[in-house]
Structures are given as C-alpha cells and as structure tokens.
PDB file of C-alpha atoms in Angstrom:
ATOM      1  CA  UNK A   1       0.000   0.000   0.000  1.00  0.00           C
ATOM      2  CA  UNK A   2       0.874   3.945  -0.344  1.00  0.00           C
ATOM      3  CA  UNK A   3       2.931   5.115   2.578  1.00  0.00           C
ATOM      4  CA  UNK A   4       0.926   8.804   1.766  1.00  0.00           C
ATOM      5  CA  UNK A   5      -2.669   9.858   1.845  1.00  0.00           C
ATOM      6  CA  UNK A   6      -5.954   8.531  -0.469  1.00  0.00           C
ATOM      7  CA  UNK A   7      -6.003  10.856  -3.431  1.00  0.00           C
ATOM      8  CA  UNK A   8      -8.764  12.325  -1.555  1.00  0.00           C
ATOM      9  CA  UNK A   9      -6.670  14.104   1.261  1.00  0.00           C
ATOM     10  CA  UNK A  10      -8.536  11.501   3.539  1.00  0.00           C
ATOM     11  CA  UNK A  11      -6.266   9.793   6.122  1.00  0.00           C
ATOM     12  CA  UNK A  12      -5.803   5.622   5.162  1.00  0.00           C
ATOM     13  CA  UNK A  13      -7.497   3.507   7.498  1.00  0.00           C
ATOM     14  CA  UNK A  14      -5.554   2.822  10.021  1.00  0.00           C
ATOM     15  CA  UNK A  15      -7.836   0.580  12.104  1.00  0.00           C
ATOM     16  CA  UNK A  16      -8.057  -1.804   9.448  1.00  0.00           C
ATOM     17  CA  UNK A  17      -4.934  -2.141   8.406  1.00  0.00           C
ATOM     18  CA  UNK A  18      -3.545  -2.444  12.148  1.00  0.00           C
ATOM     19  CA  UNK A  19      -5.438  -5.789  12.363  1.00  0.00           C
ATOM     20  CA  UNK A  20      -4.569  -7.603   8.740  1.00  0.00           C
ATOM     21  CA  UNK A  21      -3.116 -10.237   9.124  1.00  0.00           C
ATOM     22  CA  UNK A  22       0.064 -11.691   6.929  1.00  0.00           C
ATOM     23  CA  UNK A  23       2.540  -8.809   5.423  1.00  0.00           C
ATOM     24  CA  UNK A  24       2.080  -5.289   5.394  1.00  0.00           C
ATOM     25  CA  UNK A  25       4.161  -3.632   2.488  1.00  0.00           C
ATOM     26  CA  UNK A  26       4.365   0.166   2.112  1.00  0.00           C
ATOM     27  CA  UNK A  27       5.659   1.798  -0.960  1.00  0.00           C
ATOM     28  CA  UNK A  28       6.564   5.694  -0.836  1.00  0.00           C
ATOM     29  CA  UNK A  29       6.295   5.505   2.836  1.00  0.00           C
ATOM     30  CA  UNK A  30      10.055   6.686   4.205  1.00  0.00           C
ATOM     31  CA  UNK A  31       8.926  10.591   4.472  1.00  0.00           C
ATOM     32  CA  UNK A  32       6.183   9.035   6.977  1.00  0.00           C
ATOM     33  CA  UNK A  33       7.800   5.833   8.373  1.00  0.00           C
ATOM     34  CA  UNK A  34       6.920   7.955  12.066  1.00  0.00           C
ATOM     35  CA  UNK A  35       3.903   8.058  10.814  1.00  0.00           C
ATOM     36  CA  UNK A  36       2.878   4.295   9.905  1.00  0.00           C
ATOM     37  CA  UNK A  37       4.621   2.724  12.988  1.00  0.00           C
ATOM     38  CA  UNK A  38       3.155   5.202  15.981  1.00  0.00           C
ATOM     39  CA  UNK A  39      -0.446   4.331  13.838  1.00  0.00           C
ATOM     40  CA  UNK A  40      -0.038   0.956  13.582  1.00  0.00           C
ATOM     41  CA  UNK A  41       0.735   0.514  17.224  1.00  0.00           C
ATOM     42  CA  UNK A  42      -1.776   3.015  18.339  1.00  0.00           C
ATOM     43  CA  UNK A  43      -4.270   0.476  16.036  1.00  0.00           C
ATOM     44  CA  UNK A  44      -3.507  -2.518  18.053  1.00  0.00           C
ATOM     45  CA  UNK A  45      -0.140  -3.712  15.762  1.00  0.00           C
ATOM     46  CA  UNK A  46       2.506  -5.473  18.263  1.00  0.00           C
ATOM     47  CA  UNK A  47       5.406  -3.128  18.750  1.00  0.00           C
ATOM     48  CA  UNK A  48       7.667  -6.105  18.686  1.00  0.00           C
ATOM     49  CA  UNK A  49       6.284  -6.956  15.443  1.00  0.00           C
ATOM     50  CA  UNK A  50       9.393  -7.365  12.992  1.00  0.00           C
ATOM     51  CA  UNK A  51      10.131  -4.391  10.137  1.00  0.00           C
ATOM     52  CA  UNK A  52      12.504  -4.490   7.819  1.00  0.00           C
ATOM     53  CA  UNK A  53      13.486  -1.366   5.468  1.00  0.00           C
ATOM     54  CA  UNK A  54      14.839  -2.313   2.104  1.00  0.00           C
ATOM     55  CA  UNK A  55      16.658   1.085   0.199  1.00  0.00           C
ATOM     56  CA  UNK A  56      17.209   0.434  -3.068  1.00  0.00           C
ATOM     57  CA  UNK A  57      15.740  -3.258  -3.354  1.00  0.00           C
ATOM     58  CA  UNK A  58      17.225  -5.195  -6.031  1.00  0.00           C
ATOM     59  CA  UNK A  59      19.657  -2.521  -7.119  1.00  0.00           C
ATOM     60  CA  UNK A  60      23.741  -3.136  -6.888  1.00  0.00           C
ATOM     61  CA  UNK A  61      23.085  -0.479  -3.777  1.00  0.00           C
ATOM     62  CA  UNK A  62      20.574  -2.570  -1.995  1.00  0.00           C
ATOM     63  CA  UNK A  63      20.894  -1.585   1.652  1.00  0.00           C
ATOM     64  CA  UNK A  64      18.319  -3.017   4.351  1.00  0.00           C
ATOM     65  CA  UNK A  65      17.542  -2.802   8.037  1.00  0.00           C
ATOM     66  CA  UNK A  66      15.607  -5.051  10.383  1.00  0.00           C
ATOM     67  CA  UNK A  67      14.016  -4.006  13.844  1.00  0.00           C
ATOM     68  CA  UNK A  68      10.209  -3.992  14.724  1.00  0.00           C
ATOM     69  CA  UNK A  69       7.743  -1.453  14.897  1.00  0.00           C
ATOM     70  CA  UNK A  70       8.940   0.391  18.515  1.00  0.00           C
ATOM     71  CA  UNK A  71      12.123   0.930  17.312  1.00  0.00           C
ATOM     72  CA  UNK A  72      12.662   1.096  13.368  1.00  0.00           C
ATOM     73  CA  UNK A  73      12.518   4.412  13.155  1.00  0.00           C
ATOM     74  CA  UNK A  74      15.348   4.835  15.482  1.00  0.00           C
ATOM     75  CA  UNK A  75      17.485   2.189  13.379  1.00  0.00           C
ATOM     76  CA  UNK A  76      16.538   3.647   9.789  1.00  0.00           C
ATOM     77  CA  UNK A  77      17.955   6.745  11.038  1.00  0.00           C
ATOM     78  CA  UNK A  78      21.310   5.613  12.575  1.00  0.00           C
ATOM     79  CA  UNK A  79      21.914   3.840   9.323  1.00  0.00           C
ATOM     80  CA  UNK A  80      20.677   6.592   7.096  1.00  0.00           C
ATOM     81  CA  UNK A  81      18.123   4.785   4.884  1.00  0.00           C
ATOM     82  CA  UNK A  82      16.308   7.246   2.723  1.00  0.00           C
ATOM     83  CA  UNK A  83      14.121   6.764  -0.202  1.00  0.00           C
ATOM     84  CA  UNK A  84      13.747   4.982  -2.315  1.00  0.00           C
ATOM     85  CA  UNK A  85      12.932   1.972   0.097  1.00  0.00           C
ATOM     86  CA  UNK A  86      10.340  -0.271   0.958  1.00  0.00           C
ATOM     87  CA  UNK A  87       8.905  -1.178   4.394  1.00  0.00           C
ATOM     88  CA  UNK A  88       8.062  -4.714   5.071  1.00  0.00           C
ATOM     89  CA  UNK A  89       5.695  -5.054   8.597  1.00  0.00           C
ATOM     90  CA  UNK A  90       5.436  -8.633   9.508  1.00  0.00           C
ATOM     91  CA  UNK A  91       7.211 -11.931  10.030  1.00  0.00           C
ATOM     92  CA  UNK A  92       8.301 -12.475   7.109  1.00  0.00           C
ATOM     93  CA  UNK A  93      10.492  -9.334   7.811  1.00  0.00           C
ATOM     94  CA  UNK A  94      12.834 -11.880   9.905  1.00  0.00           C
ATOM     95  CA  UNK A  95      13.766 -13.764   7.080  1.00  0.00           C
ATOM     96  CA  UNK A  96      15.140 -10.899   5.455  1.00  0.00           C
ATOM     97  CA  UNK A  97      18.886 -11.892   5.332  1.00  0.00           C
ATOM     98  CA  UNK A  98      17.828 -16.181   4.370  1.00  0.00           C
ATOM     99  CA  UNK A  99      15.912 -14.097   1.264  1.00  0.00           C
ATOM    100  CA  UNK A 100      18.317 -11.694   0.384  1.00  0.00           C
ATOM    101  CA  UNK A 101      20.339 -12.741  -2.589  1.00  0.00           C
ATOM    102  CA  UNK A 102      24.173 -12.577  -2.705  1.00  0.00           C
ATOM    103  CA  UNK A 103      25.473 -12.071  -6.380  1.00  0.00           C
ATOM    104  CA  UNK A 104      29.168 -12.486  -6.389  1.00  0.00           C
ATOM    105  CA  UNK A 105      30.074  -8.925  -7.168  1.00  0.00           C
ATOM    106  CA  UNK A 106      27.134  -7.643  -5.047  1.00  0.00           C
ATOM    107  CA  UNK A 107      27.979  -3.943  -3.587  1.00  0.00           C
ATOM    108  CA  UNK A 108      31.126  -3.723  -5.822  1.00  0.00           C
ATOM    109  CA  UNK A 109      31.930  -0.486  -8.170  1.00  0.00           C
ATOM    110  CA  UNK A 110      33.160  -1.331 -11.385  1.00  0.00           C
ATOM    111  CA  UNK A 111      34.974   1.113 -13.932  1.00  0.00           C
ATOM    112  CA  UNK A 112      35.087  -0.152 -17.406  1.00  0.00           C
ATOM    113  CA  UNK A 113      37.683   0.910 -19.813  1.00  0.00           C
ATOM    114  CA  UNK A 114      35.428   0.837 -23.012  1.00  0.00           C
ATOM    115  CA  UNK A 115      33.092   3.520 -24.247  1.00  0.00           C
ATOM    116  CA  UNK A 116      30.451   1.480 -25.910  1.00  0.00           C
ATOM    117  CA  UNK A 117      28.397  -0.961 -24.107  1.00  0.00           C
ATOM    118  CA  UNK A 118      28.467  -5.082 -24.985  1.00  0.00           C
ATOM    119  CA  UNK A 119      27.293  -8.052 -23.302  1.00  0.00           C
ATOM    120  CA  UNK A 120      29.720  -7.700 -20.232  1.00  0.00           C
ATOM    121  CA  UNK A 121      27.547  -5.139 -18.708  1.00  0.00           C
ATOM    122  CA  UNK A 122      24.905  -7.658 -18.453  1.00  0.00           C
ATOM    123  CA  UNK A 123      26.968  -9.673 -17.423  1.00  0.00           C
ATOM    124  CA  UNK A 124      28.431  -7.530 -14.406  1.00  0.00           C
ATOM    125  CA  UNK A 125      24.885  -6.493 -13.584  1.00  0.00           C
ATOM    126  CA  UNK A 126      23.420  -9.701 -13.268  1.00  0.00           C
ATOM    127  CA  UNK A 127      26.402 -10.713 -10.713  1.00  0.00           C
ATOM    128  CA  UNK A 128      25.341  -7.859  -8.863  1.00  0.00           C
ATOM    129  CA  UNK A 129      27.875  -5.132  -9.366  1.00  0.00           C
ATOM    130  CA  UNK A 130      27.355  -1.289 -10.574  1.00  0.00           C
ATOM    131  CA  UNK A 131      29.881  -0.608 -13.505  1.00  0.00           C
ATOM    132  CA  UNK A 132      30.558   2.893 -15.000  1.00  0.00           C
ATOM    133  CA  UNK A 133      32.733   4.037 -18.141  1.00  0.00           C
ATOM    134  CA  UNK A 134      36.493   5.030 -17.874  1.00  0.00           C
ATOM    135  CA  UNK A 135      38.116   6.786 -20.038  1.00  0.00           C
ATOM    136  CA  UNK A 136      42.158   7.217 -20.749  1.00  0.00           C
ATOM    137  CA  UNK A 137      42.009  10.925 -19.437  1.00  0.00           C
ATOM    138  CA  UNK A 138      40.550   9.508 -16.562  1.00  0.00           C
ATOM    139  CA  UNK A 139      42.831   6.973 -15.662  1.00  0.00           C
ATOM    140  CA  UNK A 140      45.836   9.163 -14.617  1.00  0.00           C
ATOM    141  CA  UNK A 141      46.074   9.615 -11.734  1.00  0.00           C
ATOM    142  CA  UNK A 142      44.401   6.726 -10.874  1.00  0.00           C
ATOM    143  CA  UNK A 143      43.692   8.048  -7.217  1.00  0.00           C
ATOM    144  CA  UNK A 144      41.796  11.175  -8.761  1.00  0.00           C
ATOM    145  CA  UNK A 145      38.960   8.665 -10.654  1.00  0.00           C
ATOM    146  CA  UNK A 146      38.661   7.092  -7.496  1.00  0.00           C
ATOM    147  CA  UNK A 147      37.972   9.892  -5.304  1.00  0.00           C
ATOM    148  CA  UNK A 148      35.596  10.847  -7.638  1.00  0.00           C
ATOM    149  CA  UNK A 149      33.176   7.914  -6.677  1.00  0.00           C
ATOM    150  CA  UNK A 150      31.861   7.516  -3.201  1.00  0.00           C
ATOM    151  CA  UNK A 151      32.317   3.637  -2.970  1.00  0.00           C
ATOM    152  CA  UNK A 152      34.399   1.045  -0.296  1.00  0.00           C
ATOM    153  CA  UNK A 153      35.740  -0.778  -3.198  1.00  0.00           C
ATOM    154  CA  UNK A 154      36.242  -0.184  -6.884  1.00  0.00           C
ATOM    155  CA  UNK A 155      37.821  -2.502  -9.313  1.00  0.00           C
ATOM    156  CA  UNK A 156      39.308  -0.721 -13.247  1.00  0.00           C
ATOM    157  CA  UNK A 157      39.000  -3.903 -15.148  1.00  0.00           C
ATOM    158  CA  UNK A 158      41.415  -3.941 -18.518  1.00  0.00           C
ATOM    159  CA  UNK A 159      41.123  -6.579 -20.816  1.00  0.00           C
ATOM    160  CA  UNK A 160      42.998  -9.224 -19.821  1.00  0.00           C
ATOM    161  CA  UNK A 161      41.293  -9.505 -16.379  1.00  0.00           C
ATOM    162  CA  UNK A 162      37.866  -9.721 -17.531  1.00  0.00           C
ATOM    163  CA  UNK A 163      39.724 -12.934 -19.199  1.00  0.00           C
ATOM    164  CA  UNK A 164      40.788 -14.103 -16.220  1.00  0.00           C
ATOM    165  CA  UNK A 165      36.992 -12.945 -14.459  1.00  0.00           C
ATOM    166  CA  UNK A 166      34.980 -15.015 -17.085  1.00  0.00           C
ATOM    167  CA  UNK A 167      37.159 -17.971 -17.417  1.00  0.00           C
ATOM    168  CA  UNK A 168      36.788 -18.799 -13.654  1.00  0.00           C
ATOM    169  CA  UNK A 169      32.898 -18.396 -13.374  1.00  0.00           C
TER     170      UNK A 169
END
C-alpha cells in the first residue's frame, strides 16, 4: 500500500490495516515511516512486530535494516536509509537476510575501460555489481577517478582480467 494519503486528502485507514493479518508492504512511505509505525501501534499492531526497510531493493546499492515497529525508526535513522525503500511489517520481515540474494560482485563499483556498451555489462549487472565508463584521461592519476566515486571498493577492469573474471565463473 501507499505510505501517503488517499487521493482524496482523507487519512488511510488505520484501524483496518492495524489488524490484517500476513505482510504489510508500504511503498513511498520513508517521508512518513513515524507516521505508519506510531499508527499501527496506536491500532492494536505489536510493537515487537518485525520491520525491515529495504533502500534500493534489487539494485547493486541494496541496503536493508531489520528491527520492529517500537524501534525502526530509530534504526533507519542511525543507518541513514532514505528513499527509495520499501517497508516490510510482519514476520516475514525476519527472514530478510535467508531471502536476500548474494550475487558475487554484489555492492562492488566497477569502472570499465570501453566507451560502448556489450554483453559484459549484463553480465556484471546480473552478478550484482554497478559498472561505470572510464576513459584514458581519466585513468591518470588513478587516485583522482577514485575519489571521484563515493564507494568502499572499486575494481578498473582492462582486458585481460575480464579474461581471467569469465574464465573462472
């Protein structure tokens, strides 16, 4: 459901939704996460009932939380999760992490030395990586491209080690 008002400026209904039973999934709802867990527990929700945040879900960037209703909004903010994300209410919040997929290359930064795209994008997508163009003028200093990007780890791959990457996997 919408984490933001009916069209009509009316106020969703909080009493029902309180008391559904199975998963409770809000879209668009991080501007009001406050919001959805003080009405849920004011409804009659559990405040121990498990919440997970998901920022980003099934991008290279996926970052997620998990807490329950008292205390998510505490834990969304210590980790800075922002929008876009979606809010999972329920327990099938707890198997977040047994759900979560882990692509080889999931989280990793990529820079490409070629300027027109080819099947190793895919390729790197799929294993769960974000990959960006690099170009010569770029590369020297190397430190300069890299502080640039706002990432843990970054890998330059030439030619001869996306040989070596697709000949192991």
């Amino acid at each position: 459901m919408t984490g933001h008002r009916k069209k009509t400026g009316e106020e969703l209904d909080w009493q029902n939704i309180a008391h559904q039973e199975g998963t409770l999934v809000f879209l668009m709802g991080m501007e009001q996460l406050a919001k959805i867990t003080s009405q849920l527990i004011e409804n009659g929700k559990d405040p121990k009932t498990p919440v997970a945040v998901i920022q980003w879900a099934t991008h290279w960037n996926q970052r997620s939380v998990l807490s329950d209703l008292a205390n998510i909004v505490q834990v969304v903010a210590e980790n800075q999760i922002g929008s876009p994300a979606l809010i999972v209410v329920g327990q099938v919040a707890q198997l977040m992490q047994a759900l979560q997929p882990h692509p080889a290359l999931f989280g990793q930064h990529i820079l490409v030395p070629y300027k027109k795209q080819s099947k190793l994008f895919g390729l790197l997508q799929d294993a769960g990586a974000r990959w960006d163009f690099s170009s010569e003028e770029k590369l020297n200093p190397l430190t300069s491209l890299y502080q640039s990007y706002r990432y843990q780890q970054r890998y330059l791959l030439t030619t001869s080690s996306l040989t070596a990457i697709f000949k192991t996997n």
